[in-house]
PDB file of C-alpha atoms in Angstrom:
ATOM      1  CA  UNK A   1     -26.768  12.418 -20.124  1.00  0.00           C
ATOM      2  CA  UNK A   2     -25.777  14.477 -17.074  1.00  0.00           C
ATOM      3  CA  UNK A   3     -27.808  12.151 -14.861  1.00  0.00           C
ATOM      4  CA  UNK A   4     -25.851   9.152 -16.137  1.00  0.00           C
ATOM      5  CA  UNK A   5     -22.504  10.900 -15.590  1.00  0.00           C
ATOM      6  CA  UNK A   6     -23.588  11.912 -12.083  1.00  0.00           C
ATOM      7  CA  UNK A   7     -24.732   8.362 -11.322  1.00  0.00           C
ATOM      8  CA  UNK A   8     -21.429   6.904 -12.585  1.00  0.00           C
ATOM      9  CA  UNK A   9     -19.405   9.404 -10.533  1.00  0.00           C
ATOM     10  CA  UNK A  10     -21.373   8.540  -7.398  1.00  0.00           C
ATOM     11  CA  UNK A  11     -20.935   4.806  -8.056  1.00  0.00           C
ATOM     12  CA  UNK A  12     -17.204   5.318  -8.580  1.00  0.00           C
ATOM     13  CA  UNK A  13     -16.942   7.320  -5.327  1.00  0.00           C
ATOM     14  CA  UNK A  14     -18.832   4.596  -3.453  1.00  0.00           C
ATOM     15  CA  UNK A  15     -16.561   1.882  -4.827  1.00  0.00           C
ATOM     16  CA  UNK A  16     -13.505   4.015  -3.989  1.00  0.00           C
ATOM     17  CA  UNK A  17     -14.808   4.270  -0.438  1.00  0.00           C
ATOM     18  CA  UNK A  18     -15.068   0.472  -0.247  1.00  0.00           C
ATOM     19  CA  UNK A  19     -11.577   0.074  -1.713  1.00  0.00           C
ATOM     20  CA  UNK A  20     -10.306  -2.926  -3.676  1.00  0.00           C
ATOM     21  CA  UNK A  21     -12.866  -5.391  -2.285  1.00  0.00           C
ATOM     22  CA  UNK A  22     -15.685  -3.166  -3.551  1.00  0.00           C
ATOM     23  CA  UNK A  23     -14.193  -2.879  -7.041  1.00  0.00           C
ATOM     24  CA  UNK A  24     -13.522  -6.611  -7.255  1.00  0.00           C
ATOM     25  CA  UNK A  25     -17.015  -7.439  -5.969  1.00  0.00           C
ATOM     26  CA  UNK A  26     -18.592  -5.179  -8.584  1.00  0.00           C
ATOM     27  CA  UNK A  27     -16.491  -6.800 -11.293  1.00  0.00           C
ATOM     28  CA  UNK A  28     -17.502 -10.318 -10.202  1.00  0.00           C
ATOM     29  CA  UNK A  29     -21.151  -9.249 -10.090  1.00  0.00           C
ATOM     30  CA  UNK A  30     -20.934  -7.861 -13.621  1.00  0.00           C
ATOM     31  CA  UNK A  31     -19.242 -11.049 -14.847  1.00  0.00           C
ATOM     32  CA  UNK A  32     -22.162 -13.021 -13.407  1.00  0.00           C
ATOM     33  CA  UNK A  33     -24.787 -10.716 -14.926  1.00  0.00           C
ATOM     34  CA  UNK A  34     -23.151 -10.349 -18.349  1.00  0.00           C
ATOM     35  CA  UNK A  35     -19.571 -11.353 -19.016  1.00  0.00           C
ATOM     36  CA  UNK A  36     -18.916  -8.587 -21.602  1.00  0.00           C
ATOM     37  CA  UNK A  37     -19.836  -5.972 -18.976  1.00  0.00           C
ATOM     38  CA  UNK A  38     -17.537  -7.641 -16.478  1.00  0.00           C
ATOM     39  CA  UNK A  39     -14.734  -7.694 -19.006  1.00  0.00           C
ATOM     40  CA  UNK A  40     -15.250  -4.026 -19.855  1.00  0.00           C
ATOM     41  CA  UNK A  41     -15.285  -3.218 -16.133  1.00  0.00           C
ATOM     42  CA  UNK A  42     -12.041  -5.155 -15.644  1.00  0.00           C
ATOM     43  CA  UNK A  43     -10.387  -3.178 -18.446  1.00  0.00           C
ATOM     44  CA  UNK A  44     -11.623   0.053 -16.856  1.00  0.00           C
ATOM     45  CA  UNK A  45     -10.201  -0.989 -13.475  1.00  0.00           C
ATOM     46  CA  UNK A  46      -6.816  -1.722 -15.047  1.00  0.00           C
ATOM     47  CA  UNK A  47      -6.844   1.436 -17.190  1.00  0.00           C
ATOM     48  CA  UNK A  48      -7.807   3.695 -14.262  1.00  0.00           C
ATOM     49  CA  UNK A  49      -5.100   2.205 -12.005  1.00  0.00           C
ATOM     50  CA  UNK A  50      -7.506   0.778  -9.466  1.00  0.00           C
ATOM     51  CA  UNK A  51      -5.908  -2.665  -9.670  1.00  0.00           C
ATOM     52  CA  UNK A  52      -2.361  -1.387  -9.350  1.00  0.00           C
ATOM     53  CA  UNK A  53      -0.139  -1.226  -6.308  1.00  0.00           C
ATOM     54  CA  UNK A  54      -1.581   0.937  -3.552  1.00  0.00           C
ATOM     55  CA  UNK A  55      -5.053   0.992  -5.015  1.00  0.00           C
ATOM     56  CA  UNK A  56      -6.865   2.209  -1.907  1.00  0.00           C
ATOM     57  CA  UNK A  57      -7.908   5.668  -3.067  1.00  0.00           C
ATOM     58  CA  UNK A  58      -8.872   6.779   0.434  1.00  0.00           C
ATOM     59  CA  UNK A  59      -5.183   7.457   0.999  1.00  0.00           C
ATOM     60  CA  UNK A  60      -4.219   8.795  -2.409  1.00  0.00           C
ATOM     61  CA  UNK A  61      -2.919  12.323  -2.640  1.00  0.00           C
ATOM     62  CA  UNK A  62      -6.001  13.562  -4.421  1.00  0.00           C
ATOM     63  CA  UNK A  63      -8.437  16.348  -3.808  1.00  0.00           C
ATOM     64  CA  UNK A  64     -10.597  14.066  -1.660  1.00  0.00           C
ATOM     65  CA  UNK A  65      -7.929  12.330   0.421  1.00  0.00           C
ATOM     66  CA  UNK A  66      -6.002  13.165   3.568  1.00  0.00           C
ATOM     67  CA  UNK A  67      -4.030  15.822   1.677  1.00  0.00           C
ATOM     68  CA  UNK A  68      -7.065  17.969   0.918  1.00  0.00           C
ATOM     69  CA  UNK A  69      -6.724  21.661   1.748  1.00  0.00           C
ATOM     70  CA  UNK A  70      -8.650  22.888   4.747  1.00  0.00           C
ATOM     71  CA  UNK A  71      -8.762  26.456   3.465  1.00  0.00           C
ATOM     72  CA  UNK A  72      -6.589  27.709   6.344  1.00  0.00           C
ATOM     73  CA  UNK A  73      -3.029  28.246   5.134  1.00  0.00           C
ATOM     74  CA  UNK A  74      -1.524  28.132   8.635  1.00  0.00           C
ATOM     75  CA  UNK A  75      -3.136  24.777   9.370  1.00  0.00           C
ATOM     76  CA  UNK A  76      -2.282  23.431   5.906  1.00  0.00           C
ATOM     77  CA  UNK A  77       1.412  24.327   6.341  1.00  0.00           C
ATOM     78  CA  UNK A  78       1.397  22.767   9.849  1.00  0.00           C
ATOM     79  CA  UNK A  79      -0.201  19.595   8.456  1.00  0.00           C
ATOM     80  CA  UNK A  80       2.253  19.483   5.559  1.00  0.00           C
ATOM     81  CA  UNK A  81       5.242  19.885   7.908  1.00  0.00           C
ATOM     82  CA  UNK A  82       3.898  17.229  10.281  1.00  0.00           C
ATOM     83  CA  UNK A  83       3.346  14.767   7.430  1.00  0.00           C
ATOM     84  CA  UNK A  84       6.838  15.467   6.066  1.00  0.00           C
ATOM     85  CA  UNK A  85       8.322  14.904   9.528  1.00  0.00           C
ATOM     86  CA  UNK A  86       6.407  11.643   9.921  1.00  0.00           C
ATOM     87  CA  UNK A  87       7.606  10.434   6.523  1.00  0.00           C
ATOM     88  CA  UNK A  88      11.202  11.224   7.545  1.00  0.00           C
ATOM     89  CA  UNK A  89      10.725   9.358  10.835  1.00  0.00           C
ATOM     90  CA  UNK A  90       9.291   6.390   8.965  1.00  0.00           C
ATOM     91  CA  UNK A  91      12.309   6.337   6.635  1.00  0.00           C
ATOM     92  CA  UNK A  92      14.694   6.600   9.606  1.00  0.00           C
ATOM     93  CA  UNK A  93      12.872   3.774  11.390  1.00  0.00           C
ATOM     94  CA  UNK A  94      12.965   1.631   8.251  1.00  0.00           C
ATOM     95  CA  UNK A  95      16.724   2.153   7.909  1.00  0.00           C
ATOM     96  CA  UNK A  96      17.106   1.307  11.627  1.00  0.00           C
ATOM     97  CA  UNK A  97      15.220  -1.947  11.075  1.00  0.00           C
ATOM     98  CA  UNK A  98      17.389  -2.717   8.028  1.00  0.00           C
ATOM     99  CA  UNK A  99      20.571  -2.161  10.075  1.00  0.00           C
ATOM    100  CA  UNK A 100      19.158  -4.304  12.892  1.00  0.00           C
ATOM    101  CA  UNK A 101      18.374  -7.145  10.464  1.00  0.00           C
ATOM    102  CA  UNK A 102      21.849  -6.928   8.927  1.00  0.00           C
ATOM    103  CA  UNK A 103      23.465  -7.026  12.377  1.00  0.00           C
ATOM    104  CA  UNK A 104      21.341 -10.038  13.351  1.00  0.00           C
ATOM    105  CA  UNK A 105      22.217 -11.797  10.076  1.00  0.00           C
ATOM    106  CA  UNK A 106      25.915 -11.051  10.635  1.00  0.00           C
ATOM    107  CA  UNK A 107      25.773 -12.398  14.207  1.00  0.00           C
ATOM    108  CA  UNK A 108      24.058 -15.587  13.041  1.00  0.00           C
ATOM    109  CA  UNK A 109      26.588 -16.029  10.244  1.00  0.00           C
ATOM    110  CA  UNK A 110      29.510 -15.473  12.645  1.00  0.00           C
ATOM    111  CA  UNK A 111      28.048 -18.047  15.037  1.00  0.00           C
ATOM    112  CA  UNK A 112      27.672 -20.526  12.165  1.00  0.00           C
ATOM    113  CA  UNK A 113      31.287 -19.988  11.094  1.00  0.00           C
ATOM    114  CA  UNK A 114      32.546 -20.376  14.686  1.00  0.00           C
ATOM    115  CA  UNK A 115      30.594 -23.615  15.074  1.00  0.00           C
ATOM    116  CA  UNK A 116      31.909 -24.862  11.760  1.00  0.00           C
ATOM    117  CA  UNK A 117      35.541 -24.146  12.644  1.00  0.00           C
ATOM    118  CA  UNK A 118      35.392 -26.063  15.899  1.00  0.00           C
ATOM    119  CA  UNK A 119      36.520 -29.658  15.585  1.00  0.00           C
ATOM    120  CA  UNK A 120      33.718 -32.153  15.749  1.00  0.00           C
ATOM    121  CA  UNK A 121      33.679 -33.974  19.092  1.00  0.00           C
ATOM    122  CA  UNK A 122      34.663 -37.637  18.820  1.00  0.00           C
ATOM    123  CA  UNK A 123      31.878 -39.961  19.705  1.00  0.00           C
ATOM    124  CA  UNK A 124      34.247 -42.657  21.085  1.00  0.00           C
ATOM    125  CA  UNK A 125      37.211 -41.632  23.256  1.00  0.00           C
ATOM    126  CA  UNK A 126      40.478 -43.466  22.419  1.00  0.00           C
TER     127      UNK A 126
END
């Protein structure tokens, strides 16, 4: 029984390493081999959250991901502060892009309104 659990954990870790394409490929393979196994595997993927948004477990905040402790508290606090700072910079950059898009949209709208207010040029002079 322990061998089976160990084998399943290793298979799950391998599929996690491959990401969504690996999980989907395994599901398709199981559907080809035996559709009930494929269906059960699909339900497992949905239940475990592997088909949800942001499925790539290599970047999840789990014990195995980029947020794993190194064992050195000074380094861990430095890494945590750096990641927090980068997240803040990303949010600031995103808000900058949003403001830039709004300004561009406003400029285009103003140009449209100016063009619309101008009288249409007559095609034949009187």
